[in-house]
PDB file of C-alpha atoms in Angstrom:
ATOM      1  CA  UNK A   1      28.374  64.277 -92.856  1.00 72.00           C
ATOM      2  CA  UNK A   2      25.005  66.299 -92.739  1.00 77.00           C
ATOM      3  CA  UNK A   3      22.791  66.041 -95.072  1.00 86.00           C
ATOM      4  CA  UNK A   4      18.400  66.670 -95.269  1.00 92.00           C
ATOM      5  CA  UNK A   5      15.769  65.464 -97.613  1.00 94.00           C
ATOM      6  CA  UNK A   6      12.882  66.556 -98.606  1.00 96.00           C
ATOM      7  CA  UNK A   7      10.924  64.254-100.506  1.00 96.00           C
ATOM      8  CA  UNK A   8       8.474  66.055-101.876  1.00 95.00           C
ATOM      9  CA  UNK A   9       9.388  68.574-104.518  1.00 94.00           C
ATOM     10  CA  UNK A  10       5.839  70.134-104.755  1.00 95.00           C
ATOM     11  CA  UNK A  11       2.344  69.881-103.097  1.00 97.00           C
ATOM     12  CA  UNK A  12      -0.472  71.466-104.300  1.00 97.00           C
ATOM     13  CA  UNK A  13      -2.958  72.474-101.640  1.00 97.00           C
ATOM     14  CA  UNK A  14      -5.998  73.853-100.981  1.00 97.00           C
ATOM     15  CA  UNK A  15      -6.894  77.433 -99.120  1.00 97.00           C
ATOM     16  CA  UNK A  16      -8.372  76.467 -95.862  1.00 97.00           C
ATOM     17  CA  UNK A  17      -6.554  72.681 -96.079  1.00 97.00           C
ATOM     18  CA  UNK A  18      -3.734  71.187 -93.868  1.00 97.00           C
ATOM     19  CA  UNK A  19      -0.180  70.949 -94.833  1.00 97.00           C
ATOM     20  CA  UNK A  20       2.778  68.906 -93.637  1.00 97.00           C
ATOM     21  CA  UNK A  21       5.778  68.942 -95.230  1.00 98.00           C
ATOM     22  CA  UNK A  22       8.042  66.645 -94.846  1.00 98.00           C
ATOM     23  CA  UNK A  23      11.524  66.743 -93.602  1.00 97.00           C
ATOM     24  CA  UNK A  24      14.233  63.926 -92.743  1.00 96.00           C
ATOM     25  CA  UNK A  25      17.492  64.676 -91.759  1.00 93.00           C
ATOM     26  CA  UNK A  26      21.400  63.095 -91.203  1.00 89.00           C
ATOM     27  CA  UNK A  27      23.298  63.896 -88.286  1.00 81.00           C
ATOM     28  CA  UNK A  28      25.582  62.061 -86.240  1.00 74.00           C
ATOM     29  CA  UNK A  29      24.946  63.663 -82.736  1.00 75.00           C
ATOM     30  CA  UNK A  30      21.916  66.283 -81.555  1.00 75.00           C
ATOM     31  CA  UNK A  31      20.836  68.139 -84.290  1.00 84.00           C
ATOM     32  CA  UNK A  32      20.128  71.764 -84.657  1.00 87.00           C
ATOM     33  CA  UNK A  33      17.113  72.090 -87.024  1.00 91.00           C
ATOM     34  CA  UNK A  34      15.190  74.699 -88.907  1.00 92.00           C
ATOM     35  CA  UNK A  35      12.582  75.644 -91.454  1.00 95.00           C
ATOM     36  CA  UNK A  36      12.857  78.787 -93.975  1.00 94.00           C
ATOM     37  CA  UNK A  37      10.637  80.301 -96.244  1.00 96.00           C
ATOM     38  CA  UNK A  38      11.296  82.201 -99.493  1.00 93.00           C
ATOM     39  CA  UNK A  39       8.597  83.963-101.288  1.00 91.00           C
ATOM     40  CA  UNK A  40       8.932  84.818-105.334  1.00 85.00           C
ATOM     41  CA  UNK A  41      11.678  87.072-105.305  1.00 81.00           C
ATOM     42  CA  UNK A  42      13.128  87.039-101.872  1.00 83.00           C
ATOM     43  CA  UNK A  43      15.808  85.883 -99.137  1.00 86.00           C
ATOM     44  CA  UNK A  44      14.926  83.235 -96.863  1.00 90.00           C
ATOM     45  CA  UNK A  45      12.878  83.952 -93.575  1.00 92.00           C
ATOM     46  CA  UNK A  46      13.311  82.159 -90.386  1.00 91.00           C
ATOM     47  CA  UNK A  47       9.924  80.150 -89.594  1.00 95.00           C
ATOM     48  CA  UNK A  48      11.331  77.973 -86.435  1.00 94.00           C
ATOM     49  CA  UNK A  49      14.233  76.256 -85.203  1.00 91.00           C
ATOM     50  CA  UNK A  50      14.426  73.431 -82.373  1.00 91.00           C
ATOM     51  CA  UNK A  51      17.792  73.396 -80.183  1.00 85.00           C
ATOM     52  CA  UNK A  52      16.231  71.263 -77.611  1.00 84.00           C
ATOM     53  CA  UNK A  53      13.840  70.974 -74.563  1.00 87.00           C
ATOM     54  CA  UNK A  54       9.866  70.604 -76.390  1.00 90.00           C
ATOM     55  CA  UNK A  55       9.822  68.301 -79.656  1.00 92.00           C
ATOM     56  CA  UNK A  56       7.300  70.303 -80.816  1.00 96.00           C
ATOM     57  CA  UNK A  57       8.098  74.214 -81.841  1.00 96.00           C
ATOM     58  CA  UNK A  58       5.923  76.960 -82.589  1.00 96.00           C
ATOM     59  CA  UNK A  59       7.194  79.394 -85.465  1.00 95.00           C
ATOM     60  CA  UNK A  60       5.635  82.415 -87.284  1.00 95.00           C
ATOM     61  CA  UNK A  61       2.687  82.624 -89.540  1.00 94.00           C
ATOM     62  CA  UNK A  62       1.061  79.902 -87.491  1.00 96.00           C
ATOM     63  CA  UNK A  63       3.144  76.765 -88.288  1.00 97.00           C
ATOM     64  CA  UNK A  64       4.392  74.698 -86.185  1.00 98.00           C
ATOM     65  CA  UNK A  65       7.116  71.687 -86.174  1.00 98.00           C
ATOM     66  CA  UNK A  66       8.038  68.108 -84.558  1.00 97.00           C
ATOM     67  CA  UNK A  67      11.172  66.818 -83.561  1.00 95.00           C
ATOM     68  CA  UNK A  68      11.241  62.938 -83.979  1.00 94.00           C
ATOM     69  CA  UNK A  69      14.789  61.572 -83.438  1.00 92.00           C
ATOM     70  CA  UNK A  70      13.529  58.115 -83.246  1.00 92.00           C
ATOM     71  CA  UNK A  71      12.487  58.650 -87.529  1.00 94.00           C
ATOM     72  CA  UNK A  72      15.021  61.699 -87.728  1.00 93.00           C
ATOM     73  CA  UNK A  73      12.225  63.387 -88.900  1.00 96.00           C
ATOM     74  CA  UNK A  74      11.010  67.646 -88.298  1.00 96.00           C
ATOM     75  CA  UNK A  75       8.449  67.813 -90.272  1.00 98.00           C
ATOM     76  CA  UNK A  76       6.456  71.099 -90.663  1.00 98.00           C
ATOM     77  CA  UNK A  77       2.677  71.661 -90.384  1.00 98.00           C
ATOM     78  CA  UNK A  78       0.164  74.312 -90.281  1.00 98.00           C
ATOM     79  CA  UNK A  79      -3.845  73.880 -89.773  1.00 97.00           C
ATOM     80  CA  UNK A  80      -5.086  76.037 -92.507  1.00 97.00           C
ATOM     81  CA  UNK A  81      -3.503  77.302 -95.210  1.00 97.00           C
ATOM     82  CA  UNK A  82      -3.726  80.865 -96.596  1.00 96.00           C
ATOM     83  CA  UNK A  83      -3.154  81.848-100.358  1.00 95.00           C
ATOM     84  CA  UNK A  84      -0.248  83.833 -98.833  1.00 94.00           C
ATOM     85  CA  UNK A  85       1.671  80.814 -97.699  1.00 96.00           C
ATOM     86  CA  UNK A  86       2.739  79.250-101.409  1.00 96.00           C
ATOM     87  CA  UNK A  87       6.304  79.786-101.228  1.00 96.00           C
ATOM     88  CA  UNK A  88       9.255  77.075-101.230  1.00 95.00           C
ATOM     89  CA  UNK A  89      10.418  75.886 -97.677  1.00 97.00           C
ATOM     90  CA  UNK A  90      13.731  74.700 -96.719  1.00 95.00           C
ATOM     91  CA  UNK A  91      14.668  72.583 -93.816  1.00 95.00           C
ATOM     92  CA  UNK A  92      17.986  73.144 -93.147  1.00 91.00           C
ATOM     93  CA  UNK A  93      20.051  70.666 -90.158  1.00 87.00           C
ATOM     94  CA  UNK A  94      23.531  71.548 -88.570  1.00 76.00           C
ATOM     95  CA  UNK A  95      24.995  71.934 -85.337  1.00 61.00           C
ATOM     96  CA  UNK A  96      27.853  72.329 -82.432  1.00 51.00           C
ATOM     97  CA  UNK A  97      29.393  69.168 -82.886  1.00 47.00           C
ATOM     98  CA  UNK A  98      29.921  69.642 -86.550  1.00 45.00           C
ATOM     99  CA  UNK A  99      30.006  72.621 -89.076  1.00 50.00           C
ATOM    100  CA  UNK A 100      28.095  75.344 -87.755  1.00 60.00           C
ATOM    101  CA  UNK A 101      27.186  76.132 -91.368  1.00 70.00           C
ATOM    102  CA  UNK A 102      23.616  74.678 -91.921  1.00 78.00           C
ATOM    103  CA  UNK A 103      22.837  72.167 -94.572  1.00 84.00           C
ATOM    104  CA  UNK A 104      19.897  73.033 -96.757  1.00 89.00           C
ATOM    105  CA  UNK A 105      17.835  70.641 -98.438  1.00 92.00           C
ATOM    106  CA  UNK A 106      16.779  70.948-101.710  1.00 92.00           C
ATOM    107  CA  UNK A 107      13.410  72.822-100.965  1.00 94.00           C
ATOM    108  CA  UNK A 108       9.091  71.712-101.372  1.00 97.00           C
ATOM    109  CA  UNK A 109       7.695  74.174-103.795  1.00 96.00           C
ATOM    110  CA  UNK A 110       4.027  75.107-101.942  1.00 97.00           C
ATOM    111  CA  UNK A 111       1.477  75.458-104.831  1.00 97.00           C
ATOM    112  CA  UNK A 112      -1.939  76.484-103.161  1.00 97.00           C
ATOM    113  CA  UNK A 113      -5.169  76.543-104.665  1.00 94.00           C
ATOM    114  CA  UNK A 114      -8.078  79.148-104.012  1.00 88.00           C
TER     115      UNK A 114
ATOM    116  CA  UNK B   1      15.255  99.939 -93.268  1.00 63.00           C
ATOM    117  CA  UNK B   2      16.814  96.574 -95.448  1.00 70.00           C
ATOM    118  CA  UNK B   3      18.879  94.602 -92.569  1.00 91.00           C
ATOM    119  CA  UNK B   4      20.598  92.984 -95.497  1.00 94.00           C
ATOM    120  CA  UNK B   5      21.204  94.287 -98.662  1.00 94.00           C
ATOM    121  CA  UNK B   6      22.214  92.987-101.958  1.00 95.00           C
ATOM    122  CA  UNK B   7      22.985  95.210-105.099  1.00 96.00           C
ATOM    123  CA  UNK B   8      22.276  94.580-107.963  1.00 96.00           C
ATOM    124  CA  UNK B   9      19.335  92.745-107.871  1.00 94.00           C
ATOM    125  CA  UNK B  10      19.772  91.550-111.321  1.00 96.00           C
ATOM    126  CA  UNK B  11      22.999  90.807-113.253  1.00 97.00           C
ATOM    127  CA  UNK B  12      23.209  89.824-117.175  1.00 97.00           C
ATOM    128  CA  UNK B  13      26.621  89.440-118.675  1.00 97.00           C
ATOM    129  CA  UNK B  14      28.711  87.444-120.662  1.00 97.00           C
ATOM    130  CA  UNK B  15      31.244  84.722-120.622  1.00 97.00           C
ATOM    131  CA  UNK B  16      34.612  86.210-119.697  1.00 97.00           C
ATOM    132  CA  UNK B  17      33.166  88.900-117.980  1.00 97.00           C
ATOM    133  CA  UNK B  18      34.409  90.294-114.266  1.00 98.00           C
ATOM    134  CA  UNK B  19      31.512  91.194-112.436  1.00 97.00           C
ATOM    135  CA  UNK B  20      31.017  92.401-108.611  1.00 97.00           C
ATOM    136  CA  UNK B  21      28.312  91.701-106.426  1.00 98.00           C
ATOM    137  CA  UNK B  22      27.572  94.084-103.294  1.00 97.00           C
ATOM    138  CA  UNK B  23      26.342  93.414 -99.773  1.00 97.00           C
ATOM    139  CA  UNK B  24      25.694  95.180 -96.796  1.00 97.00           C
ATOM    140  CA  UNK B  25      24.064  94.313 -93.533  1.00 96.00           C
ATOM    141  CA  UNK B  26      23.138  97.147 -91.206  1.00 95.00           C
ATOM    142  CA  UNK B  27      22.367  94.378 -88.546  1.00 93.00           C
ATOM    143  CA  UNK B  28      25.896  95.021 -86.422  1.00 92.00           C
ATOM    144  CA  UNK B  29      26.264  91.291 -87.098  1.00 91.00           C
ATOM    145  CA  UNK B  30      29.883  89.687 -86.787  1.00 89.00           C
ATOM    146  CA  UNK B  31      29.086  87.430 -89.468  1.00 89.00           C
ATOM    147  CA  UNK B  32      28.448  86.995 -93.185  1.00 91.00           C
ATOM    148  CA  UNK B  33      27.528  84.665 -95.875  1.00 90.00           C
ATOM    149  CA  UNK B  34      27.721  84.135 -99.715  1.00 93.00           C
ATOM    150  CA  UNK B  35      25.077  81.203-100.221  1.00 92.00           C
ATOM    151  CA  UNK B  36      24.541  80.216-104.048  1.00 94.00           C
ATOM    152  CA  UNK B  37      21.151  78.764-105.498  1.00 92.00           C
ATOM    153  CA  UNK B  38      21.455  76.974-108.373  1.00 90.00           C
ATOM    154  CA  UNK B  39      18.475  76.181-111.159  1.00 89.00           C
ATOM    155  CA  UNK B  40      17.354  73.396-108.871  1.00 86.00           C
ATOM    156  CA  UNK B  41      17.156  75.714-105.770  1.00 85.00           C
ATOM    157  CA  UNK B  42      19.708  73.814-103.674  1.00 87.00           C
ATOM    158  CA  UNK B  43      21.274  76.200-101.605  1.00 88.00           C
ATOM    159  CA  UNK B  44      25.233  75.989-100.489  1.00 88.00           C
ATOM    160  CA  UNK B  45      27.254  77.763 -98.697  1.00 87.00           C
ATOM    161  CA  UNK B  46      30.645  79.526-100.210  1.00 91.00           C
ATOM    162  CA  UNK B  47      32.042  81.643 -98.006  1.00 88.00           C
ATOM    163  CA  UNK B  48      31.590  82.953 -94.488  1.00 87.00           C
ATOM    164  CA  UNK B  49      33.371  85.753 -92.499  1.00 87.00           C
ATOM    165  CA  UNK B  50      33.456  86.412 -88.921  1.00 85.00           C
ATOM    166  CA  UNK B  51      34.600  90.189 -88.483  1.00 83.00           C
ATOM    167  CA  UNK B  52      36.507  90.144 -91.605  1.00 82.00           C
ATOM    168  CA  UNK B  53      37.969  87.007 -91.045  1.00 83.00           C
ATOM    169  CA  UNK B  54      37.312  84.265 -93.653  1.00 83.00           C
ATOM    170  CA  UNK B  55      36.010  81.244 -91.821  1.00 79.00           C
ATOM    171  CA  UNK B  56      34.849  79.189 -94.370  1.00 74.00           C
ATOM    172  CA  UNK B  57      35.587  78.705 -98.181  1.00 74.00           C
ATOM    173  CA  UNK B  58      33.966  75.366 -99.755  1.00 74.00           C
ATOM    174  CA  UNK B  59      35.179  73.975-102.622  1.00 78.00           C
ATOM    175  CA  UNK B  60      34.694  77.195-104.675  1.00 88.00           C
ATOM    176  CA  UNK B  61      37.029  77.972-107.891  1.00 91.00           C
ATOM    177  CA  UNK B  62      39.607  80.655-107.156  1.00 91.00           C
ATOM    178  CA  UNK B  63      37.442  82.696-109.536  1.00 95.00           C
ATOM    179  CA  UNK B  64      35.338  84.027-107.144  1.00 95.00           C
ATOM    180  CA  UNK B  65      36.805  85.791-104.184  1.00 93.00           C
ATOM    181  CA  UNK B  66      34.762  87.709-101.200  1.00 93.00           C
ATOM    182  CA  UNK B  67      36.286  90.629-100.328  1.00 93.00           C
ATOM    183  CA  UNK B  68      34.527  92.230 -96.340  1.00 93.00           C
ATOM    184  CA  UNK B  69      35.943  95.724 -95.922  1.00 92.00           C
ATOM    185  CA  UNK B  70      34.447  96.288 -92.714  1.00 92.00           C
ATOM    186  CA  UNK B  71      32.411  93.669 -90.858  1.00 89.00           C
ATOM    187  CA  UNK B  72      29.280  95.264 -92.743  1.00 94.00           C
ATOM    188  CA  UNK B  73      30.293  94.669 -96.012  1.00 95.00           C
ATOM    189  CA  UNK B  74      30.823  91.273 -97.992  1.00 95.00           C
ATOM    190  CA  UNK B  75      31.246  91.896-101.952  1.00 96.00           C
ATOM    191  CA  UNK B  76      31.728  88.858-104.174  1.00 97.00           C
ATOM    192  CA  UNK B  77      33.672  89.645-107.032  1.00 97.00           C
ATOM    193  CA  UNK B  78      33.477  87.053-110.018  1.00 97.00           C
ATOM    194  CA  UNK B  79      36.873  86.669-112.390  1.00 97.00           C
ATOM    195  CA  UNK B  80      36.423  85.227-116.108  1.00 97.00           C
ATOM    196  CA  UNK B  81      32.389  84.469-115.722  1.00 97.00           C
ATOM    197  CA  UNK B  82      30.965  81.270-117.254  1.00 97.00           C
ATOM    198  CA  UNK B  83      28.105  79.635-118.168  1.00 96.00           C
ATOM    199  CA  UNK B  84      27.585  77.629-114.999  1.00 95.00           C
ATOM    200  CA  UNK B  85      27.959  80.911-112.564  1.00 96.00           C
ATOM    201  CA  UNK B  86      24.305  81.372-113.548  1.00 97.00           C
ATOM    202  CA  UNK B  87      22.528  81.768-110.213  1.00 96.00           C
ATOM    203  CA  UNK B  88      20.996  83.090-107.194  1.00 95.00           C
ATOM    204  CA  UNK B  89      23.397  84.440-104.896  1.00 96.00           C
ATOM    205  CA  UNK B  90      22.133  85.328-101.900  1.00 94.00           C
ATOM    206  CA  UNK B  91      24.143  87.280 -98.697  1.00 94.00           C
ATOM    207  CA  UNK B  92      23.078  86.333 -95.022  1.00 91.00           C
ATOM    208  CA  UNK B  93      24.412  87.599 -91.571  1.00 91.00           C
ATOM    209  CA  UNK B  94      24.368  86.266 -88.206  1.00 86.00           C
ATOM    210  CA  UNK B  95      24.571  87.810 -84.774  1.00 83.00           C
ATOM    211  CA  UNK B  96      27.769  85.566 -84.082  1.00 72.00           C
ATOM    212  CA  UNK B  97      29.530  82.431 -85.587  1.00 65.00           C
ATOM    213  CA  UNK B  98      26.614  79.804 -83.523  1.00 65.00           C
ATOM    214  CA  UNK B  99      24.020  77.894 -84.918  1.00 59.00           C
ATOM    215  CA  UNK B 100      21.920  79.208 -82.116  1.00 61.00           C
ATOM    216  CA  UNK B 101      21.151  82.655 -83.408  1.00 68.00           C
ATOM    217  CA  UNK B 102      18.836  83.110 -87.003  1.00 75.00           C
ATOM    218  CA  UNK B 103      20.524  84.075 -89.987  1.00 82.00           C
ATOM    219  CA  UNK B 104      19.388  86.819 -92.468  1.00 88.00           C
ATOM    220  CA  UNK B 105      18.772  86.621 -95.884  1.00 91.00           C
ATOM    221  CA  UNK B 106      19.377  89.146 -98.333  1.00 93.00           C
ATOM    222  CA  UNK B 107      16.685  89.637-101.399  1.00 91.00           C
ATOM    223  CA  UNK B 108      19.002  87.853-103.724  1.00 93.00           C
ATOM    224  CA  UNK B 109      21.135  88.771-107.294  1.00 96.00           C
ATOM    225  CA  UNK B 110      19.761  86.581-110.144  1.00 95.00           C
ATOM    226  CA  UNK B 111      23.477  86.676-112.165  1.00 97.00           C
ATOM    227  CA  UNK B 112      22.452  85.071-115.946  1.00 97.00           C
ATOM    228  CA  UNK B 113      26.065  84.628-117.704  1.00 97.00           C
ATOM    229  CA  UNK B 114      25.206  84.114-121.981  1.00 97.00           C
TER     230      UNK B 114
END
Protein backbone atom coordinates (compact mmCIF):
# COMPACT_ATOMS: atom_id res chain seq x y z
CA UNK A 1 0.00 0.00 0.00
CA UNK A 2 0.85 3.81 -0.45
CA UNK A 3 1.19 5.79 2.07
CA UNK A 4 3.36 9.59 2.77
CA UNK A 5 4.53 11.31 5.86
CA UNK A 6 5.11 14.39 6.72
CA UNK A 7 6.77 14.84 9.84
CA UNK A 8 6.46 18.08 10.58
CA UNK A 9 3.03 19.39 11.39
CA UNK A 10 4.10 23.12 11.50
CA UNK A 11 7.20 25.36 10.90
CA UNK A 12 7.33 28.72 11.67
CA UNK A 13 9.54 30.77 9.39
CA UNK A 14 10.86 33.84 8.74
CA UNK A 15 10.11 36.37 5.56
CA UNK A 16 13.24 36.33 3.56
CA UNK A 17 14.37 32.66 5.27
CA UNK A 18 14.69 29.17 3.60
CA UNK A 19 12.20 26.46 3.85
CA UNK A 20 12.26 22.71 3.28
CA UNK A 21 9.63 20.71 4.04
CA UNK A 22 9.87 17.49 4.42
CA UNK A 23 8.32 14.64 2.64
CA UNK A 24 8.85 10.68 2.79
CA UNK A 25 6.90 8.44 0.96
CA UNK A 26 5.79 4.36 0.52
CA UNK A 27 5.60 2.85 -2.71
CA UNK A 28 6.37 -0.40 -3.97
CA UNK A 29 7.51 0.43 -7.61
CA UNK A 30 8.32 4.15 -9.33
CA UNK A 31 6.46 6.61 -7.72
CA UNK A 32 4.46 9.44 -9.07
CA UNK A 33 4.91 12.39 -6.65
CA UNK A 34 3.52 15.81 -5.98
CA UNK A 35 3.24 18.86 -3.79
CA UNK A 36 -0.13 21.02 -3.26
CA UNK A 37 -0.85 24.07 -1.66
CA UNK A 38 -4.05 25.31 0.02
CA UNK A 39 -4.40 28.79 1.19
CA UNK A 40 -7.15 29.79 4.12
CA UNK A 41 -10.20 29.04 2.46
CA UNK A 42 -9.34 27.28 -0.71
CA UNK A 43 -8.89 24.01 -2.97
CA UNK A 44 -5.58 22.66 -3.42
CA UNK A 45 -3.14 24.08 -6.16
CA UNK A 46 -0.70 22.07 -8.06
CA UNK A 47 2.99 23.32 -7.09
CA UNK A 48 5.06 20.33 -8.95
CA UNK A 49 4.98 16.82 -9.70
CA UNK A 50 8.03 14.44 -10.74
CA UNK A 51 7.10 11.42 -13.22
CA UNK A 52 10.65 10.86 -14.04
CA UNK A 53 13.80 11.98 -16.02
CA UNK A 54 15.53 15.15 -13.53
CA UNK A 55 15.35 14.37 -9.61
CA UNK A 56 15.06 17.75 -9.14
CA UNK A 57 11.65 19.70 -10.36
CA UNK A 58 10.89 23.19 -10.67
CA UNK A 59 7.18 24.22 -9.69
CA UNK A 60 5.34 27.59 -9.34
CA UNK A 61 5.88 30.40 -6.97
CA UNK A 62 9.57 29.63 -7.04
CA UNK A 63 9.85 26.25 -5.21
CA UNK A 64 11.42 23.65 -6.21
CA UNK A 65 11.64 19.71 -5.25
CA UNK A 66 14.10 16.52 -5.02
CA UNK A 67 13.50 13.14 -5.83
CA UNK A 68 15.65 10.79 -3.57
CA UNK A 69 14.61 7.12 -4.03
CA UNK A 70 17.61 5.95 -2.24
CA UNK A 71 15.78 7.86 1.33
CA UNK A 72 12.25 7.80 -0.50
CA UNK A 73 12.32 11.20 0.19
CA UNK A 74 10.72 14.62 -2.20
CA UNK A 75 11.18 17.06 -0.12
CA UNK A 76 10.16 20.67 -1.03
CA UNK A 77 12.25 23.88 -0.82
CA UNK A 78 12.18 27.42 -1.74
CA UNK A 79 15.13 30.16 -1.18
CA UNK A 80 13.18 32.92 0.30
CA UNK A 81 10.09 32.97 1.66
CA UNK A 82 7.33 35.56 1.11
CA UNK A 83 4.50 36.40 3.70
CA UNK A 84 2.27 35.09 0.87
CA UNK A 85 3.54 31.56 1.04
CA UNK A 86 2.01 30.46 4.75
CA UNK A 87 -0.40 28.00 3.65
CA UNK A 88 -0.51 24.08 4.42
CA UNK A 89 1.30 21.81 1.78
CA UNK A 90 0.50 18.35 0.92
CA UNK A 91 2.69 15.81 -0.67
CA UNK A 92 0.67 13.47 -2.15
CA UNK A 93 2.44 9.83 -3.85
CA UNK A 94 0.58 7.39 -6.30
CA UNK A 95 1.06 5.91 -9.51
CA UNK A 96 0.54 3.42 -12.72
CA UNK A 97 1.33 0.38 -11.07
CA UNK A 98 -1.11 0.93 -8.30
CA UNK A 99 -4.27 3.14 -7.65
CA UNK A 100 -4.13 6.03 -9.75
CA UNK A 101 -5.87 7.87 -6.91
CA UNK A 102 -3.09 9.84 -5.03
CA UNK A 103 -2.38 9.39 -1.39
CA UNK A 104 -2.23 12.59 0.59
CA UNK A 105 -0.34 13.02 3.60
CA UNK A 106 -1.52 14.62 6.42
CA UNK A 107 -0.26 18.23 5.51
CA UNK A 108 2.84 20.96 7.23
CA UNK A 109 0.95 23.98 8.33
CA UNK A 110 3.52 27.04 7.00
CA UNK A 111 3.41 29.75 9.77
CA UNK A 112 5.68 32.70 8.50
CA UNK A 113 6.85 35.50 10.37
CA UNK A 114 7.33 39.22 9.08
CA UNK B 1 -14.32 31.93 -14.80
CA UNK B 2 -14.27 29.08 -11.59
CA UNK B 3 -12.87 25.76 -13.45
CA UNK B 4 -14.37 23.98 -10.49
CA UNK B 5 -17.12 24.88 -8.57
CA UNK B 6 -18.58 23.91 -5.33
CA UNK B 7 -21.99 25.24 -3.92
CA UNK B 8 -22.60 25.92 -1.05
CA UNK B 9 -19.63 27.05 0.35
CA UNK B 10 -20.88 26.61 3.78
CA UNK B 11 -23.34 24.02 5.17
CA UNK B 12 -24.82 23.97 8.93
CA UNK B 13 -27.40 21.38 9.74
CA UNK B 14 -28.43 18.91 12.01
CA UNK B 15 -28.26 15.29 12.84
CA UNK B 16 -30.76 13.43 10.67
CA UNK B 17 -30.69 15.87 8.16
CA UNK B 18 -30.45 15.09 4.09
CA UNK B 19 -28.34 17.54 2.65
CA UNK B 20 -26.87 17.96 -1.10
CA UNK B 21 -23.71 19.23 -2.08
CA UNK B 22 -23.17 20.68 -5.77
CA UNK B 23 -20.25 20.58 -8.19
CA UNK B 24 -19.47 21.62 -11.46
CA UNK B 25 -16.31 21.76 -13.48
CA UNK B 26 -16.34 23.78 -16.68
CA UNK B 27 -12.83 22.20 -17.41
CA UNK B 28 -14.31 19.48 -20.21
CA UNK B 29 -12.56 17.05 -17.86
CA UNK B 30 -13.61 13.22 -18.02
CA UNK B 31 -13.07 12.95 -14.48
CA UNK B 32 -14.27 13.85 -10.99
CA UNK B 33 -13.61 13.63 -7.38
CA UNK B 34 -15.32 13.85 -3.90
CA UNK B 35 -12.15 14.20 -1.51
CA UNK B 36 -13.13 14.70 2.32
CA UNK B 37 -10.90 16.70 4.92
CA UNK B 38 -11.41 15.90 8.18
CA UNK B 39 -10.51 18.22 11.51
CA UNK B 40 -6.96 16.97 11.16
CA UNK B 41 -6.72 17.97 7.43
CA UNK B 42 -6.05 14.46 6.10
CA UNK B 43 -7.44 14.33 2.87
CA UNK B 44 -9.16 10.95 1.27
CA UNK B 45 -10.58 10.14 -1.52
CA UNK B 46 -14.49 8.88 -1.76
CA UNK B 47 -15.54 8.69 -4.95
CA UNK B 48 -14.32 9.20 -8.49
CA UNK B 49 -16.14 9.17 -11.90
CA UNK B 50 -14.81 8.86 -15.28
CA UNK B 51 -17.63 10.19 -17.74
CA UNK B 52 -20.31 9.26 -15.44
CA UNK B 53 -18.98 6.12 -14.64
CA UNK B 54 -18.19 5.43 -10.95
CA UNK B 55 -14.61 4.26 -10.75
CA UNK B 56 -13.91 4.37 -7.35
CA UNK B 57 -15.96 4.19 -4.02
CA UNK B 58 -13.70 3.70 -0.72
CA UNK B 59 -15.00 2.43 2.16
CA UNK B 60 -17.73 5.14 2.40
CA UNK B 61 -21.23 4.40 4.29
CA UNK B 62 -24.09 3.91 1.84
CA UNK B 63 -25.23 7.26 3.26
CA UNK B 64 -23.58 9.26 0.98
CA UNK B 65 -24.08 8.66 -2.68
CA UNK B 66 -22.54 10.87 -5.77
CA UNK B 67 -24.84 11.31 -8.25
CA UNK B 68 -22.77 12.92 -12.08
CA UNK B 69 -25.58 13.88 -14.44
CA UNK B 70 -23.42 14.80 -17.15
CA UNK B 71 -19.64 14.44 -17.03
CA UNK B 72 -19.67 18.17 -15.62
CA UNK B 73 -21.55 17.62 -12.75
CA UNK B 74 -20.76 15.50 -9.50
CA UNK B 75 -23.38 16.27 -6.53
CA UNK B 76 -22.90 14.45 -3.24
CA UNK B 77 -25.99 13.95 -1.58
CA UNK B 78 -25.76 13.06 2.27
CA UNK B 79 -28.77 10.64 3.82
CA UNK B 80 -29.46 10.78 7.77
CA UNK B 81 -26.35 13.36 8.59
CA UNK B 82 -24.27 12.79 11.75
CA UNK B 83 -21.98 14.17 13.88
CA UNK B 84 -18.84 12.77 12.29
CA UNK B 85 -19.88 14.04 8.53
CA UNK B 86 -18.45 17.32 9.84
CA UNK B 87 -15.95 18.32 7.16
CA UNK B 88 -14.33 19.76 4.24
CA UNK B 89 -15.47 18.32 1.16
CA UNK B 90 -13.76 19.29 -1.57
CA UNK B 91 -14.59 18.35 -5.64
CA UNK B 92 -11.52 17.92 -8.08
CA UNK B 93 -11.39 17.04 -11.88
CA UNK B 94 -8.86 15.65 -14.07
CA UNK B 95 -8.22 15.81 -17.78
CA UNK B 96 -8.43 11.85 -17.87
CA UNK B 97 -8.31 8.85 -15.38
CA UNK B 98 -3.88 9.13 -15.26
CA UNK B 99 -1.82 10.22 -12.64
CA UNK B 100 0.04 12.13 -15.26
CA UNK B 101 -2.28 15.06 -15.72
CA UNK B 102 -2.95 17.78 -12.46
CA UNK B 103 -6.06 17.60 -10.73
CA UNK B 104 -8.31 20.60 -9.77
CA UNK B 105 -9.52 21.58 -6.66
CA UNK B 106 -12.67 23.09 -5.96
CA UNK B 107 -12.87 26.03 -3.08
CA UNK B 108 -14.34 23.58 -0.68
CA UNK B 109 -17.98 23.14 1.48
CA UNK B 110 -17.21 23.38 5.25
CA UNK B 111 -20.53 20.94 6.20
CA UNK B 112 -20.81 21.44 10.39
CA UNK B 113 -23.60 18.70 11.41
CA UNK B 114 -24.90 19.82 15.45
Amino acid sequence: AQSVTQPDIHITVSEGASLELRCNYSYGATPYLFWYVQSPGQGLQLLLKYFSGDTLVQGIKGFEAEFKRSQSSFNLRKPSVHWSDAAEYFCAVGGAGGSYIPTFGRGTSLIVHP
Amino acid sequence: DTAVSQTPKYLVTQMGNDKSIKCEQNLGHDTMYWYKQDSKKFLKIMFSYNNKELIINETVPNRFSPKSPDKAHLNLHINSLELGDSAVYFCASSPVQDLSTEAFFGQGTRLTVV
